[in-house]
XYZ file of C-alpha atoms in Angstrom:
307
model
C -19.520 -7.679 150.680
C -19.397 -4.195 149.903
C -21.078 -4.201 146.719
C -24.061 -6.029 148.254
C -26.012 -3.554 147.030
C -25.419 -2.935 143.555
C -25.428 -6.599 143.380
C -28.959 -6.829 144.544
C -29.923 -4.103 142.123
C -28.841 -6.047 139.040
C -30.416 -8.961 140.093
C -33.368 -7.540 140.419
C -33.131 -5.818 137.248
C -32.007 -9.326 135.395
C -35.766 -11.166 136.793
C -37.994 -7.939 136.013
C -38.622 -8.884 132.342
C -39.593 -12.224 133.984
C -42.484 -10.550 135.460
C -43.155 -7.963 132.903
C -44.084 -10.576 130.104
C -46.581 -13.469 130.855
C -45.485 -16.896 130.108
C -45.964 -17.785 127.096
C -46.129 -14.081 125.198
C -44.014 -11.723 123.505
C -43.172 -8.189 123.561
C -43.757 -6.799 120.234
C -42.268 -3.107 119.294
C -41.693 -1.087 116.440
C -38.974 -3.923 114.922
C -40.702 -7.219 113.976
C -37.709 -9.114 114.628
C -37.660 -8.469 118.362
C -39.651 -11.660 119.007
C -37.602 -13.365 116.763
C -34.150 -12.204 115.576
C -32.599 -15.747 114.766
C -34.841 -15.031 111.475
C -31.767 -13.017 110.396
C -29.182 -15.858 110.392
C -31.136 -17.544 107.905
C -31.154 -14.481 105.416
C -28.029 -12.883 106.336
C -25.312 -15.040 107.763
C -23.749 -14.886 104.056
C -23.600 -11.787 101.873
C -24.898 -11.552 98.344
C -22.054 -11.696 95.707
C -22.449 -10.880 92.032
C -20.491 -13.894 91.049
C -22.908 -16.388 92.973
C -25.440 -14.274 94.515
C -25.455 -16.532 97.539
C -26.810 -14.569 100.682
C -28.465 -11.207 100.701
C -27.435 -8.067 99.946
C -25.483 -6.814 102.644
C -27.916 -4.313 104.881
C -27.594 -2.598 108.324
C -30.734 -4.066 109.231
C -29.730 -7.894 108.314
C -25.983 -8.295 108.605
C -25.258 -5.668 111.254
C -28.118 -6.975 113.641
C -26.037 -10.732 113.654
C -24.278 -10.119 116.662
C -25.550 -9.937 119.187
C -29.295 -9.994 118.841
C -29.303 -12.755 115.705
C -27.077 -14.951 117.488
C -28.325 -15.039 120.961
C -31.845 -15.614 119.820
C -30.061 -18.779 117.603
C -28.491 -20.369 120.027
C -31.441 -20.331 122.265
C -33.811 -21.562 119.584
C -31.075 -24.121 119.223
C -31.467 -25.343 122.821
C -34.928 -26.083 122.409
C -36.025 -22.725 124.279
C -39.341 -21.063 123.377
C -40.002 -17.830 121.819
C -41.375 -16.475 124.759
C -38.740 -17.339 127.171
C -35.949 -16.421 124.480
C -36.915 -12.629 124.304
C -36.870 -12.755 128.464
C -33.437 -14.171 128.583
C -32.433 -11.073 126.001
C -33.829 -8.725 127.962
C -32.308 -10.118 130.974
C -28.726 -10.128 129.203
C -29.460 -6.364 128.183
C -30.099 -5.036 131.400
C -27.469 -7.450 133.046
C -24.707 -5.379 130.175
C -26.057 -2.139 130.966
C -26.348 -2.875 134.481
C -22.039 -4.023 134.139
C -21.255 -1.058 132.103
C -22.798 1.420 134.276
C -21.304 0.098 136.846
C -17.745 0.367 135.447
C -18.798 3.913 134.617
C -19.789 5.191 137.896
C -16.646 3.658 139.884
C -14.895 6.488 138.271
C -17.047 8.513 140.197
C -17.749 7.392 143.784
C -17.321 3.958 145.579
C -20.523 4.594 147.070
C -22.476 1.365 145.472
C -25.551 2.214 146.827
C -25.075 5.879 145.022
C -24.277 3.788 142.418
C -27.299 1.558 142.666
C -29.374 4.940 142.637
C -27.501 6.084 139.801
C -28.358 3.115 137.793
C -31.972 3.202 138.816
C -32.214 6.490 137.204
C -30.260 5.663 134.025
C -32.558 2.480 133.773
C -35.843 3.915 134.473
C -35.869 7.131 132.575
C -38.492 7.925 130.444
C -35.830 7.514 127.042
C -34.484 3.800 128.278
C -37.610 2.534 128.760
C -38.905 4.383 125.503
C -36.145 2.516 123.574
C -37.013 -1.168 125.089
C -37.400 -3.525 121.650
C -35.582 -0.464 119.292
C -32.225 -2.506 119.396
C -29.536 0.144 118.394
C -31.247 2.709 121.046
C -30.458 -0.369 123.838
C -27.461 -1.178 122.627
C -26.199 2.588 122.626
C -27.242 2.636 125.730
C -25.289 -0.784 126.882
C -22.202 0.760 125.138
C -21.597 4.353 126.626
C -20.732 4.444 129.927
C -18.430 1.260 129.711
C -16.792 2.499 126.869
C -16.282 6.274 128.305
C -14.412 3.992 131.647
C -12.327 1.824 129.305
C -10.786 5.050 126.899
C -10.094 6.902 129.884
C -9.329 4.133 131.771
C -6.657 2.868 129.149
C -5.251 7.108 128.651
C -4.195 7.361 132.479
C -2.890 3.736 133.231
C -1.632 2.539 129.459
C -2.816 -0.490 130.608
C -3.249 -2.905 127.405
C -6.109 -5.086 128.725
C -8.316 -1.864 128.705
C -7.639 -1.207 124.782
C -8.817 -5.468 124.961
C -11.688 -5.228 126.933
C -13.059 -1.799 124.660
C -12.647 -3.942 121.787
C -14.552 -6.810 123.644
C -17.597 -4.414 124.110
C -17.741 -2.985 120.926
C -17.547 -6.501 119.495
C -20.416 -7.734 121.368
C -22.611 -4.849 120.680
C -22.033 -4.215 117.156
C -25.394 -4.233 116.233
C -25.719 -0.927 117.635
C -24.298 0.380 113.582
C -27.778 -1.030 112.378
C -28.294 2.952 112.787
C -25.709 5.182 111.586
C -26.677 8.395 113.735
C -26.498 6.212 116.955
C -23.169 4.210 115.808
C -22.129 7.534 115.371
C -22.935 8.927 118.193
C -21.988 5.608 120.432
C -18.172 6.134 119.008
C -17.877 9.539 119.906
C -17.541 8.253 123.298
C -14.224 7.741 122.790
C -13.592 11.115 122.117
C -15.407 12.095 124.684
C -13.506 10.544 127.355
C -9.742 11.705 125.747
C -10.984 15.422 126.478
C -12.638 14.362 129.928
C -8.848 12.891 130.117
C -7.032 16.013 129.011
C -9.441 18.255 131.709
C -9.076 16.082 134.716
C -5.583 14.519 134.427
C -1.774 17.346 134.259
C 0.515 14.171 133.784
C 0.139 14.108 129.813
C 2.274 14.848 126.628
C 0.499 15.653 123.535
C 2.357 13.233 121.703
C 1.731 10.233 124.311
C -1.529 11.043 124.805
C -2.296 10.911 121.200
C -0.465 7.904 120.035
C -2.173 6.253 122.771
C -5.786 7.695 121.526
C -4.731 6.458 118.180
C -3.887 2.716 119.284
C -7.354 2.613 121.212
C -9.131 3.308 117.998
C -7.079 1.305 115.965
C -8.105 -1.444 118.045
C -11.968 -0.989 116.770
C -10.825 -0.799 113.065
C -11.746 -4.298 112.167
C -15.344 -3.977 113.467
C -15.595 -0.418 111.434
C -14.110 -2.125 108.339
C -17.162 -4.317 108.548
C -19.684 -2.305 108.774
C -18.302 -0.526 106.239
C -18.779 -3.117 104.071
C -22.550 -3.878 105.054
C -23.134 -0.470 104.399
C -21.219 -0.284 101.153
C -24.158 -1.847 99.616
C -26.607 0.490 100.641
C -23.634 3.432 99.322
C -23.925 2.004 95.758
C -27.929 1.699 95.864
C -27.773 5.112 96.563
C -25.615 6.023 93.733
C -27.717 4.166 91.101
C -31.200 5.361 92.185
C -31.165 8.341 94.259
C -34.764 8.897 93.987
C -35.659 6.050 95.883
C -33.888 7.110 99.083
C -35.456 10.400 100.658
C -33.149 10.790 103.425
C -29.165 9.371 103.451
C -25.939 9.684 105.641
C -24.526 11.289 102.554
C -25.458 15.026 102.112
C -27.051 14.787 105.145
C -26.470 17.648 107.707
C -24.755 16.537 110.587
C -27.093 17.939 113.346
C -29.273 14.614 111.615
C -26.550 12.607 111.656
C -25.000 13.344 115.108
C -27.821 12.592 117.654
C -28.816 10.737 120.975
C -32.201 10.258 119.413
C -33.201 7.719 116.310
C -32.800 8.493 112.908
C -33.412 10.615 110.287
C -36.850 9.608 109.308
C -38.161 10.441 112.718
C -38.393 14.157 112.296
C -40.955 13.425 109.530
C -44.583 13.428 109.977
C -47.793 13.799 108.129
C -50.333 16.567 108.641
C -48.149 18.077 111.117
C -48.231 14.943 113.128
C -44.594 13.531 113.941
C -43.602 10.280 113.364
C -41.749 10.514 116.630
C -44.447 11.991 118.937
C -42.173 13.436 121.017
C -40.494 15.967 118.961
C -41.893 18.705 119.828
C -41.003 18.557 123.763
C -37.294 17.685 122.784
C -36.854 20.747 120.050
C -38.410 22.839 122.856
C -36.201 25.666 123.481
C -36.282 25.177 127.754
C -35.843 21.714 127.304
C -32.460 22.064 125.239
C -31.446 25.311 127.030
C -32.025 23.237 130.712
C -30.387 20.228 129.308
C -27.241 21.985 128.270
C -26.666 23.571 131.691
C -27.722 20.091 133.731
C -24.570 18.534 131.574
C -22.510 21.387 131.844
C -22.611 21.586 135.550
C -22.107 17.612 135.627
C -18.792 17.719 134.275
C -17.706 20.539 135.570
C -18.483 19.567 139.192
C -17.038 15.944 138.169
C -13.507 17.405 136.846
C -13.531 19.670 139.959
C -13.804 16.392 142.397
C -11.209 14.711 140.419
């Protein structure tokens, strides 16, 4: 088999977490309901309405965490598995997705699988992935990228319909990653990211084409926006009626806060000019932004060069 090795890879990824925790234990991280997200389909798997007030108010950190995390932790708790062994299985399935996705990503690139199995070495075991272990929109964003950038562009050059289906599949499965705006936000972008690598690499386009078929690929996601646009509806008209008790918001917010790789707002806070996020100060670094905007640079240049 020719993909022998990036087959081995992932299965070696998917048993790590098997190793990691000791039987019988949990991971804990900076969200509680990492060792036990099935809480959340008890207290939001119905909305709050003011004409019964069944549910809870909707939330991005209830309603938007349902799918996947709430469920998959459910319907292992449902089989009778333990805590302990529930969390490893959702690990496994996270680095199994990214593991997929990357994988999709990189074909676009070489059919080298062992470059690919280096490739996905590196995008696993940098310092941020393992840094966002337990934060579930950070893993999740991460899941969603590089499957989503192969899909768009995917769908642009071939107009192939299963593409705009399998996109939607993704983003269905990983919804929870709108549980933070900035990341959501950033996640989507994606899409937008691949119609200009699109528009660079590929000379057999039409402006109107191309953008009637960018327009059916996000039409495609509508539903799951609608949603979330709901859940966070709630938090919209909270904000309305008492301002004061919300210190940062997506609205009025600039959008250097908004559009980022990195958490959310609150991170950039601190007390006694100690950051919440302790690693602030090495990312606002001039060099480190400067170095990081000519490693990307030359990465897509070089990769709309080869193609």
């Amino acid at each position: 088999m020719k993909n022998i090795s990036y087959l081995l890879t992932t299965a070696i990824l998917v048993v790590l977490p098997w190793f990691w925790i000791p039987k019988g234990f949990v991971y804990t991280s900076e969200e509680p309901n990492f060792i036990n997200y099935d809480i959340k389909l008890e207290k939001a798997s119905t909305m709050w309405t003011k004409d019964n007030g069944f549910g809870s108010a909707g939330d991005p950190s209830n309603q938007s965490l349902l799918i996947p995390s709430a469920i998959f932790y459910g319907t292992m708790r449902g089989l009778g598995v333990d805590r302990s062994s529930t969390q490893k299985l959702f690990i496994s399935f996270i680095f199994l997705s990214l593991a997929t996705g990357f994988g999709l990503f990189s074909s676009l690139f070489t059919k080298n699988n062992f470059i690919k199995s280096i490739g996905l070495l590196i995008y696993l075991f940098n310092f941020y992935t393992v840094a966002s272990l337990g934060y579930t929109a950070k893993m999740i964003q991460l899941i969603l990228m590089p499957p989503i950038f192969y899909l768009a562009y995917k769908y642009l050059k071939t107009r192939e319909l299963r593409y705009v289906l399998q996109s939607y599949i993704w983003m269905f499965i990983f919804q929870g990653v709108f549980t933070n705006l900035p990341l959501a936000t950033t996640s989507l972008s994606i899409y937008f990211l691949a119609f200009l690598y699109y528009l660079f690499s590929e000379r057999n386009w039409t402006v109107k084409r191309v953008l009637r078929d960018f327009l059916i690929l996000i039409l495609s996601i509508v539903p799951i926006l609608v949603h979330h646009f709901i859940v966070y509806r709630t938090v919209l008209v909270a904000i309305q009626e008492k301002p004061n008790l919300f210190i940062f918001s997506a609205i009025g917010t600039p959008l250097s806060l908004l559009f980022q790789l990195r958490g959310a707002w609150w991170e950039k806070s601190g007390h006694l000019g100690i950051y919440y996020f302790n690693l602030w100060g090495f990312y606002r670094h001039l060099l480190t932004i400067i170095s990081t905007t000519i490693a990307v640079g030359t990465i897509v240049s070089c990769s709309v060069k080869m193609t």
